[in-house]
């Protein structure tokens, strides 16, 4: 039995309201999205960031307030965020209170005539989120959206009824949707041909991209970049960025970071621009692409005069809530040290220990830092080195650089061992640690005092190569 599938439309919805008050700006932008029955929030993000000087926390706060006030677009936004957390935290998608709240919010948005929420309700009913699975109820919501002329719902109906898969592009119903340039149908056809004919799949993706699909443009961009067709891949990437595909925004941002590794053919087209990269990461994160949160935090950290530790901590919290292990490590480390938040060492250590048990190598690295410095735990050099060794063995090459420094300078438990230091340094280089010797020299120069044999409290490991 097929599950209810959905794709996110990513067409831009312009907002013309120009008001000074950020809350009024947000509500006007949400009203515009509701009026056009779009579900892309790019226009809302633009309006709020312009009104608040680029404050993503203000955007999140205003969206929560709009959801509490019952705005259908914000209700759907809130429900989808809750569903993301349910999956990340492995809560019961059918019976957990979070799932029940998400379903109620989505149902309210649908009942108020917001067509994208009707399609989402079909998905929730069909997949048993917030209540037992009920495909009949799901189809009812889907048909309601079809009657409201939702291209996405019409494509979903063709797929779920089996007509798209059985009849392909030859059926009258499919042909009718294709004449309407329904790129959801084209995307489904690309997926259906994917395992049979790569060429045919590309053909349908090309058509979908031509007719407005940001997802198809992004898929083609990554495909051609991977195939070494950099110029063609970059053209599709720009197309996806213009349509505000979140993953494309994040990829373009990574290309624009100073020092980014680029194919030679793109070096003339893409110039380093840290400020522009930061804005792209920000938009990607606010559009729901959680992997953009960590690089965004990294860019914020480079500008302490502009971005506070509290603001960075909030990004780590959001990343942890979305299930990103890197965000979980950073969030827990900040809790243990009180960076950007009220210190809660016991909770921070507990989360890091859970992440270690889950096989997250950076969690071992952060624990090593806590044991070195006695933060939230008793200082224990031997246990710190065991954690660091475990992280290195799990594939974190920076740890070998740190172990080289420790071996070179010695500590309260062991005398300096320059030979072993060089051994660890070679291991770091062999495992892909870039500029390992430069980092090694800088750490020796900067942190040698803390690593003297008289002290068991050396340099801050996390600051050296994790996230601070």
Short mmCIF file of C-alpha atoms in Angstrom, two decimals:
data_model
loop_
_atom_site.label_atom_id
_atom_site.label_comp_id
_atom_site.label_asym_id
_atom_site.label_seq_id
_atom_site.Cartn_x
_atom_site.Cartn_y
_atom_site.Cartn_z
CA UNK A 1 0.00 0.00 0.00
CA UNK A 2 1.45 3.33 -1.05
CA UNK A 3 2.28 5.99 1.48
CA UNK A 4 1.10 9.51 0.94
CA UNK A 5 3.92 11.43 -0.72
CA UNK A 6 4.50 15.12 -1.00
CA UNK A 7 6.90 17.58 -2.53
CA UNK A 8 7.42 21.12 -1.42
CA UNK A 9 6.62 23.81 -3.96
CA UNK A 10 9.24 26.48 -3.84
CA UNK A 11 7.91 29.23 -6.08
CA UNK A 12 8.46 32.70 -4.72
CA UNK A 13 5.52 34.72 -3.48
CA UNK A 14 6.22 38.47 -3.54
CA UNK A 15 5.19 40.63 -0.64
CA UNK A 16 4.45 44.28 -1.27
CA UNK A 17 3.58 45.45 2.23
CA UNK A 18 6.19 47.91 3.42
CA UNK A 19 5.62 48.63 7.10
CA UNK A 20 8.08 49.59 9.78
CA UNK A 21 6.80 47.35 12.54
CA UNK A 22 8.30 43.85 12.29
CA UNK A 23 5.20 42.11 13.60
CA UNK A 24 2.94 43.90 11.14
CA UNK A 25 5.44 43.13 8.38
CA UNK A 26 5.40 39.44 9.27
CA UNK A 27 1.61 39.27 9.37
CA UNK A 28 1.29 41.11 6.06
CA UNK A 29 3.76 38.70 4.46
CA UNK A 30 1.91 35.69 5.87
CA UNK A 31 -1.38 37.08 4.58
CA UNK A 32 0.15 37.39 1.11
CA UNK A 33 1.30 33.76 1.18
CA UNK A 34 -2.18 32.69 2.32
CA UNK A 35 -3.86 34.72 -0.42
CA UNK A 36 -1.77 33.10 -3.15
CA UNK A 37 -2.02 29.66 -1.52
CA UNK A 38 1.76 29.24 -1.65
CA UNK A 39 3.65 27.37 1.01
CA UNK A 40 7.07 28.83 0.35
CA UNK A 41 8.05 31.23 3.12
CA UNK A 42 10.92 32.92 1.29
CA UNK A 43 8.96 36.15 0.96
CA UNK A 44 8.11 36.13 4.69
CA UNK A 45 11.76 35.56 5.58
CA UNK A 46 12.85 38.44 3.34
CA UNK A 47 10.27 40.80 4.82
CA UNK A 48 11.11 40.01 8.44
CA UNK A 49 14.88 39.99 7.99
CA UNK A 50 14.67 43.35 6.20
CA UNK A 51 12.54 44.75 9.02
CA UNK A 52 14.79 43.43 11.81
CA UNK A 53 18.25 43.95 10.35
CA UNK A 54 18.76 40.25 9.60
CA UNK A 55 17.70 38.80 12.97
CA UNK A 56 16.67 35.18 12.43
CA UNK A 57 15.66 34.86 16.07
CA UNK A 58 13.12 37.64 15.59
CA UNK A 59 11.72 35.72 12.61
CA UNK A 60 11.34 32.54 14.65
CA UNK A 61 9.72 34.46 17.51
CA UNK A 62 7.27 36.22 15.20
CA UNK A 63 6.35 32.96 13.47
CA UNK A 64 5.65 31.32 16.83
CA UNK A 65 3.48 34.28 17.81
CA UNK A 66 1.60 34.10 14.51
CA UNK A 67 1.04 30.37 15.07
CA UNK A 68 -0.27 31.02 18.59
CA UNK A 69 -2.61 33.61 17.06
CA UNK A 70 -3.93 30.97 14.65
CA UNK A 71 -2.60 32.18 11.31
CA UNK A 72 -2.98 29.18 8.94
CA UNK A 73 0.42 29.60 7.25
CA UNK A 74 2.22 29.89 10.60
CA UNK A 75 0.24 26.94 11.97
CA UNK A 76 1.50 24.75 9.13
CA UNK A 77 5.05 26.06 9.69
CA UNK A 78 4.81 25.16 13.39
CA UNK A 79 3.36 21.70 12.67
CA UNK A 80 6.12 20.84 10.21
CA UNK A 81 8.80 21.94 12.69
CA UNK A 82 7.24 19.71 15.35
CA UNK A 83 7.17 16.77 12.94
CA UNK A 84 10.87 17.29 12.20
CA UNK A 85 11.62 17.13 15.93
CA UNK A 86 9.45 14.05 16.37
CA UNK A 87 11.54 12.22 13.77
CA UNK A 88 14.83 13.55 15.10
CA UNK A 89 14.06 12.59 18.68
CA UNK A 90 12.49 9.27 17.64
CA UNK A 91 9.24 9.98 19.42
CA UNK A 92 6.16 7.93 18.69
CA UNK A 93 4.73 9.61 15.56
CA UNK A 94 1.24 8.38 16.32
CA UNK A 95 0.72 8.90 20.04
CA UNK A 96 3.29 11.39 21.36
CA UNK A 97 1.88 14.72 22.59
CA UNK A 98 4.09 16.51 20.05
CA UNK A 99 2.51 14.53 17.21
CA UNK A 100 -0.98 15.25 18.51
CA UNK A 101 -0.22 18.98 18.68
CA UNK A 102 1.30 19.00 15.20
CA UNK A 103 -1.73 17.28 13.73
CA UNK A 104 -4.15 19.64 15.49
CA UNK A 105 -2.25 22.67 14.15
CA UNK A 106 -2.21 21.29 10.61
CA UNK A 107 -5.90 20.38 10.78
CA UNK A 108 -6.77 23.89 11.93
CA UNK A 109 -4.79 25.40 9.06
CA UNK A 110 -6.58 23.12 6.57
CA UNK A 111 -10.00 23.87 8.03
CA UNK A 112 -9.41 27.57 7.43
CA UNK A 113 -8.96 27.01 3.72
CA UNK A 114 -5.17 26.86 3.43
CA UNK A 115 -4.78 24.40 0.55
CA UNK A 116 -1.15 23.35 1.20
CA UNK A 117 -2.25 22.30 4.71
CA UNK A 118 -4.95 20.11 3.14
CA UNK A 119 -2.25 18.26 1.21
CA UNK A 120 -0.17 17.92 4.38
CA UNK A 121 -3.21 16.55 6.22
CA UNK A 122 -3.49 13.87 3.55
CA UNK A 123 0.10 12.92 4.32
CA UNK A 124 -0.46 12.93 8.10
CA UNK A 125 -3.58 10.77 7.80
CA UNK A 126 -2.03 8.35 5.35
CA UNK A 127 1.11 7.87 7.45
CA UNK A 128 -0.49 7.77 10.88
CA UNK A 129 1.04 10.92 12.37
CA UNK A 130 -0.84 12.19 15.43
CA UNK A 131 -3.47 9.42 15.10
CA UNK A 132 -3.81 5.92 13.62
CA UNK A 133 -3.33 5.75 9.85
CA UNK A 134 -6.54 6.42 7.96
CA UNK A 135 -6.09 6.42 4.19
CA UNK A 136 -9.76 7.13 3.58
CA UNK A 137 -9.51 10.34 5.58
CA UNK A 138 -6.24 11.13 3.84
CA UNK A 139 -7.82 10.76 0.41
CA UNK A 140 -10.65 13.00 1.52
CA UNK A 141 -8.19 15.78 2.32
CA UNK A 142 -6.34 15.17 -0.94
CA UNK A 143 -9.53 15.40 -3.00
CA UNK A 144 -10.46 18.60 -1.18
CA UNK A 145 -7.13 20.06 -2.28
CA UNK A 146 -7.69 18.78 -5.83
CA UNK A 147 -11.03 20.62 -5.94
CA UNK A 148 -9.14 23.75 -4.85
CA UNK A 149 -7.00 23.27 -7.99
CA UNK A 150 -3.77 22.27 -6.21
CA UNK A 151 -1.25 21.04 -8.77
CA UNK A 152 0.57 19.15 -6.08
CA UNK A 153 -2.62 17.42 -4.93
CA UNK A 154 -3.58 16.46 -8.49
CA UNK A 155 -0.16 14.89 -9.01
CA UNK A 156 -0.45 13.08 -5.69
CA UNK A 157 -3.84 11.69 -6.64
CA UNK A 158 -2.51 10.32 -9.94
CA UNK A 159 0.32 8.60 -8.09
CA UNK A 160 -1.76 7.21 -5.24
CA UNK A 161 -4.51 5.95 -7.52
CA UNK A 162 -1.88 3.98 -9.44
CA UNK A 163 -2.73 5.68 -12.73
CA UNK A 164 0.58 7.50 -13.02
CA UNK A 165 2.67 4.39 -12.48
CA UNK A 166 0.54 2.10 -14.65
CA UNK A 167 -0.14 4.39 -17.56
CA UNK A 168 2.85 6.71 -17.42
CA UNK A 169 2.90 9.73 -19.68
CA UNK A 170 0.48 8.14 -22.15
CA UNK A 171 -2.66 8.35 -19.97
CA UNK A 172 -5.21 11.06 -20.65
CA UNK A 173 -5.13 12.28 -17.05
CA UNK A 174 -1.34 12.46 -17.00
CA UNK A 175 -1.24 14.17 -20.39
CA UNK A 176 -3.74 16.75 -19.16
CA UNK A 177 -1.54 17.57 -16.18
CA UNK A 178 1.53 17.76 -18.37
CA UNK A 179 -0.23 20.25 -20.64
CA UNK A 180 -0.73 22.38 -17.53
CA UNK A 181 3.04 22.17 -16.95
CA UNK A 182 2.44 20.37 -13.67
CA UNK A 183 6.04 19.82 -12.64
CA UNK A 184 5.01 17.59 -9.74
CA UNK A 185 3.88 15.01 -12.31
CA UNK A 186 7.15 15.51 -14.17
CA UNK A 187 9.09 14.95 -10.93
CA UNK A 188 7.13 11.78 -10.21
CA UNK A 189 7.83 10.53 -13.73
CA UNK A 190 11.53 11.27 -13.24
CA UNK A 191 11.47 9.20 -10.04
CA UNK A 192 9.56 6.35 -11.68
CA UNK A 193 12.08 6.17 -14.53
CA UNK A 194 15.05 6.55 -12.20
CA UNK A 195 15.74 2.85 -11.76
CA UNK A 196 15.13 2.04 -15.42
CA UNK A 197 16.57 4.82 -17.52
CA UNK A 198 18.87 7.52 -16.21
CA UNK A 199 18.54 9.36 -19.50
CA UNK A 200 14.73 9.36 -19.30
CA UNK A 201 14.84 10.45 -15.69
CA UNK A 202 17.09 13.39 -16.61
CA UNK A 203 14.70 14.32 -19.41
CA UNK A 204 11.77 14.60 -17.01
CA UNK A 205 13.87 16.50 -14.48
CA UNK A 206 14.84 18.94 -17.23
CA UNK A 207 11.19 19.50 -18.03
CA UNK A 208 10.30 19.94 -14.38
CA UNK A 209 13.11 22.46 -13.90
CA UNK A 210 11.97 24.37 -17.00
CA UNK A 211 8.44 24.56 -15.61
CA UNK A 212 9.50 25.95 -12.23
CA UNK A 213 10.61 23.10 -10.01
CA UNK A 214 13.34 24.17 -7.61
CA UNK A 215 13.81 20.58 -6.49
CA UNK A 216 14.44 19.34 -10.03
CA UNK A 217 16.93 22.15 -10.64
CA UNK A 218 18.76 21.30 -7.43
CA UNK A 219 18.85 17.58 -8.25
CA UNK A 220 20.29 18.31 -11.70
CA UNK A 221 22.83 20.73 -10.21
CA UNK A 222 24.24 18.12 -7.85
CA UNK A 223 24.15 15.45 -10.53
CA UNK A 224 26.15 17.47 -13.05
CA UNK A 225 28.59 18.77 -10.45
CA UNK A 226 29.25 15.20 -9.37
CA UNK A 227 29.72 14.17 -13.00
CA UNK A 228 32.33 16.88 -13.50
CA UNK A 229 30.09 19.00 -15.74
CA UNK A 230 30.71 21.99 -13.53
CA UNK A 231 29.42 24.80 -15.74
CA UNK A 232 26.11 23.03 -16.38
CA UNK A 233 25.81 22.07 -12.72
CA UNK A 234 26.45 25.66 -11.66
CA UNK A 235 23.75 26.95 -14.04
CA UNK A 236 21.17 24.65 -12.46
CA UNK A 237 22.44 25.53 -8.99
CA UNK A 238 21.86 29.22 -9.70
CA UNK A 239 18.38 28.37 -10.95
CA UNK A 240 17.60 26.48 -7.73
CA UNK A 241 19.01 29.32 -5.62
CA UNK A 242 16.83 31.85 -7.43
CA UNK A 243 13.85 29.65 -6.57
CA UNK A 244 15.05 29.44 -2.96
CA UNK A 245 15.66 25.73 -2.70
CA UNK A 246 17.19 25.45 0.79
CA UNK A 247 19.82 22.82 -0.03
CA UNK A 248 20.89 24.80 -3.10
CA UNK A 249 21.19 27.95 -0.97
CA UNK A 250 23.45 26.11 1.48
CA UNK A 251 25.59 24.65 -1.31
CA UNK A 252 26.05 28.03 -2.95
CA UNK A 253 26.96 29.47 0.44
CA UNK A 254 29.63 26.82 0.94
CA UNK A 255 31.06 27.66 -2.50
CA UNK A 256 31.26 31.36 -1.55
CA UNK A 257 33.11 30.90 1.74
CA UNK A 258 36.67 32.27 1.64
CA UNK A 259 39.08 29.38 1.15
CA UNK A 260 36.43 27.04 -0.28
CA UNK A 261 37.69 24.35 -2.63
CA UNK A 262 36.25 25.02 -6.09
CA UNK A 263 36.67 23.36 -9.49
CA UNK A 264 38.98 25.44 -11.66
CA UNK A 265 36.17 26.08 -14.13
CA UNK A 266 34.08 27.85 -11.45
CA UNK A 267 36.73 30.04 -9.87
CA UNK A 268 35.93 32.93 -12.20
CA UNK A 269 32.19 32.60 -11.62
CA UNK A 270 32.20 32.29 -7.83
CA UNK A 271 34.06 34.88 -5.80
CA UNK A 272 34.67 34.61 -2.04
CA UNK A 273 32.06 36.59 -0.12
CA UNK A 274 31.64 35.70 3.54
CA UNK A 275 28.76 38.13 4.09
CA UNK A 276 26.77 36.78 1.14
CA UNK A 277 27.49 33.20 2.24
CA UNK A 278 26.18 33.99 5.71
CA UNK A 279 22.94 35.36 4.28
CA UNK A 280 22.48 32.25 2.13
CA UNK A 281 23.11 29.91 5.08
CA UNK A 282 20.64 31.94 7.10
CA UNK A 283 17.90 31.65 4.47
CA UNK A 284 18.54 27.93 4.03
CA UNK A 285 18.22 27.38 7.78
CA UNK A 286 15.03 29.43 8.07
CA UNK A 287 13.52 27.54 5.13
CA UNK A 288 13.95 24.36 7.17
CA UNK A 289 17.29 22.98 5.99
CA UNK A 290 18.81 22.10 9.35
CA UNK A 291 22.31 21.16 8.03
CA UNK A 292 22.79 24.89 7.35
CA UNK A 293 22.59 25.73 11.06
CA UNK A 294 26.10 24.59 11.99
CA UNK A 295 27.95 26.46 9.21
CA UNK A 296 25.78 29.49 9.98
CA UNK A 297 26.87 29.30 13.62
CA UNK A 298 30.47 29.02 12.44
CA UNK A 299 30.14 32.23 10.41
CA UNK A 300 28.50 34.00 13.35
CA UNK A 301 31.33 32.91 15.59
CA UNK A 302 33.82 34.70 13.35
CA UNK A 303 32.08 38.00 14.09
CA UNK A 304 31.73 38.23 17.89
CA UNK A 305 31.23 41.99 17.66
CA UNK A 306 27.99 41.38 15.74
CA UNK A 307 26.69 38.01 16.91
CA UNK A 308 26.43 37.12 20.59
CA UNK A 309 27.18 33.76 22.14
CA UNK A 310 23.50 33.54 23.06
CA UNK A 311 22.54 33.81 19.41
CA UNK A 312 25.04 31.11 18.44
CA UNK A 313 23.81 28.85 21.23
CA UNK A 314 20.27 29.15 19.88
CA UNK A 315 21.47 27.87 16.50
CA UNK A 316 23.10 24.89 18.22
CA UNK A 317 19.87 24.21 20.09
CA UNK A 318 17.85 24.27 16.87
CA UNK A 319 20.37 21.96 15.22
CA UNK A 320 20.21 19.54 18.15
CA UNK A 321 16.40 19.58 18.05
CA UNK A 322 16.57 18.70 14.34
CA UNK A 323 18.68 15.65 15.12
CA UNK A 324 22.06 16.83 13.80
CA UNK A 325 24.74 15.10 15.90
CA UNK A 326 27.08 18.08 15.44
CA UNK A 327 24.42 20.35 16.86
CA UNK A 328 23.88 17.96 19.75
CA UNK A 329 27.59 18.01 20.62
CA UNK A 330 27.84 21.78 20.36
CA UNK A 331 24.64 22.27 22.38
CA UNK A 332 25.81 19.94 25.15
CA UNK A 333 29.30 21.47 25.24
CA UNK A 334 27.83 24.95 25.60
CA UNK A 335 25.56 23.75 28.41
CA UNK A 336 28.51 22.25 30.25
CA UNK A 337 30.56 25.43 29.92
CA UNK A 338 27.79 28.00 30.18
CA UNK A 339 28.57 29.47 26.78
CA UNK A 340 25.62 31.54 25.63
CA UNK A 341 23.37 30.00 28.27
CA UNK A 342 23.06 29.25 31.97
CA UNK A 343 25.55 26.51 32.77
CA UNK A 344 24.13 23.05 33.37
CA UNK A 345 27.23 20.87 33.48
CA UNK A 346 25.45 17.70 34.57
CA UNK A 347 23.01 17.88 31.67
CA UNK A 348 25.76 18.71 29.20
CA UNK A 349 27.90 15.75 30.28
CA UNK A 350 24.86 13.47 30.22
CA UNK A 351 24.00 14.45 26.62
CA UNK A 352 27.61 14.03 25.50
CA UNK A 353 27.77 10.60 27.09
CA UNK A 354 24.58 9.60 25.27
CA UNK A 355 26.05 10.83 22.00
CA UNK A 356 29.25 8.86 22.63
CA UNK A 357 27.13 5.74 23.16
CA UNK A 358 25.35 6.55 19.88
CA UNK A 359 28.71 6.55 18.07
CA UNK A 360 29.23 10.30 17.55
CA UNK A 361 33.04 10.81 17.52
CA UNK A 362 32.98 14.57 18.16
CA UNK A 363 31.14 13.87 21.42
CA UNK A 364 34.24 12.02 22.65
CA UNK A 365 36.32 15.02 21.67
CA UNK A 366 34.12 17.39 23.66
CA UNK A 367 34.18 15.03 26.65
CA UNK A 368 37.97 15.02 26.47
CA UNK A 369 37.89 18.79 26.80
CA UNK A 370 35.65 18.62 29.87
CA UNK A 371 37.88 16.05 31.55
CA UNK A 372 41.01 18.04 30.72
CA UNK A 373 39.56 21.16 32.27
CA UNK A 374 37.41 19.66 35.00
CA UNK A 375 34.21 21.21 33.64
CA UNK A 376 31.16 19.42 35.01
CA UNK A 377 33.36 16.47 35.97
CA UNK A 378 36.47 15.94 38.03
CA UNK A 379 39.63 16.72 36.05
CA UNK A 380 41.03 13.41 34.81
CA UNK A 381 43.91 13.49 32.33
CA UNK A 382 43.89 9.75 31.70
CA UNK A 383 40.18 9.65 30.93
CA UNK A 384 40.51 12.74 28.75
CA UNK A 385 43.21 11.10 26.66
CA UNK A 386 41.11 7.92 26.33
CA UNK A 387 38.21 10.00 25.01
CA UNK A 388 40.50 11.81 22.62
CA UNK A 389 42.00 8.53 21.41
CA UNK A 390 38.52 7.11 20.85
CA UNK A 391 37.55 10.14 18.77
CA UNK A 392 40.74 9.83 16.72
CA UNK A 393 40.13 6.12 16.12
CA UNK A 394 36.56 6.96 15.00
CA UNK A 395 37.86 9.20 12.24
CA UNK A 396 38.39 12.70 13.63
CA UNK A 397 41.86 13.57 12.30
CA UNK A 398 42.11 16.79 14.33
CA UNK A 399 42.39 14.64 17.43
CA UNK A 400 45.74 13.29 16.25
CA UNK A 401 47.02 16.86 16.00
CA UNK A 402 45.91 17.52 19.56
CA UNK A 403 47.50 14.29 20.76
CA UNK A 404 50.70 15.35 19.02
CA UNK A 405 50.69 18.59 21.03
CA UNK A 406 50.03 16.74 24.28
CA UNK A 407 52.85 14.30 23.55
CA UNK A 408 55.25 17.09 22.61
CA UNK A 409 54.64 19.09 25.77
CA UNK A 410 53.79 16.37 28.23
CA UNK A 411 51.28 16.65 31.06
CA UNK A 412 50.82 15.80 34.70
CA UNK A 413 50.77 12.07 33.92
CA UNK A 414 53.40 11.71 31.20
CA UNK A 415 56.73 13.26 30.33
CA UNK A 416 57.19 14.96 26.94
CA UNK A 417 57.63 12.51 24.06
CA UNK A 418 58.64 14.33 20.83
CA UNK A 419 58.97 11.08 18.87
CA UNK A 420 55.39 10.08 19.64
CA UNK A 421 54.29 13.62 18.85
CA UNK A 422 55.65 13.32 15.31
CA UNK A 423 53.98 9.93 14.94
CA UNK A 424 50.57 11.43 15.80
CA UNK A 425 51.21 14.36 13.50
CA UNK A 426 51.86 12.03 10.57
CA UNK A 427 48.66 10.14 11.38
CA UNK A 428 46.72 13.41 11.29
CA UNK A 429 48.13 14.26 7.87
CA UNK A 430 47.54 10.77 6.49
CA UNK A 431 43.90 10.94 7.58
CA UNK A 432 43.16 14.20 5.83
CA UNK A 433 43.78 16.84 8.49
CA UNK A 434 44.54 19.97 6.46
CA UNK A 435 47.38 22.17 7.65
CA UNK A 436 48.05 19.80 10.56
CA UNK A 437 51.60 21.06 11.09
CA UNK A 438 50.52 24.67 11.01
CA UNK A 439 47.82 24.00 13.59
CA UNK A 440 50.34 22.02 15.66
CA UNK A 441 52.86 24.88 15.64
CA UNK A 442 50.20 27.45 16.52
CA UNK A 443 48.89 25.39 19.43
CA UNK A 444 52.40 24.84 20.76
CA UNK A 445 53.06 28.57 20.66
CA UNK A 446 49.70 29.60 22.11
CA UNK A 447 48.88 26.94 24.67
CA UNK A 448 52.20 25.61 25.86
CA UNK A 449 51.78 27.17 29.29
CA UNK A 450 48.63 25.23 30.02
CA UNK A 451 50.25 21.95 29.05
CA UNK A 452 53.21 22.14 31.40
CA UNK A 453 53.89 19.05 33.52
CA UNK A 454 52.83 21.08 36.57
CA UNK A 455 49.27 21.39 35.27
CA UNK A 456 46.60 18.92 34.16
CA UNK A 457 44.43 21.71 32.70
CA UNK A 458 45.63 22.34 29.13
CA UNK A 459 44.21 24.23 26.18
CA UNK A 460 40.57 24.25 25.22
CA UNK A 461 40.21 21.34 22.80
CA UNK A 462 36.88 22.40 21.46
CA UNK A 463 38.15 25.91 20.78
CA UNK A 464 41.10 24.43 18.92
CA UNK A 465 39.13 22.51 16.34
CA UNK A 466 35.47 21.94 17.08
CA UNK A 467 33.12 24.88 17.23
CA UNK A 468 34.45 27.74 19.35
#
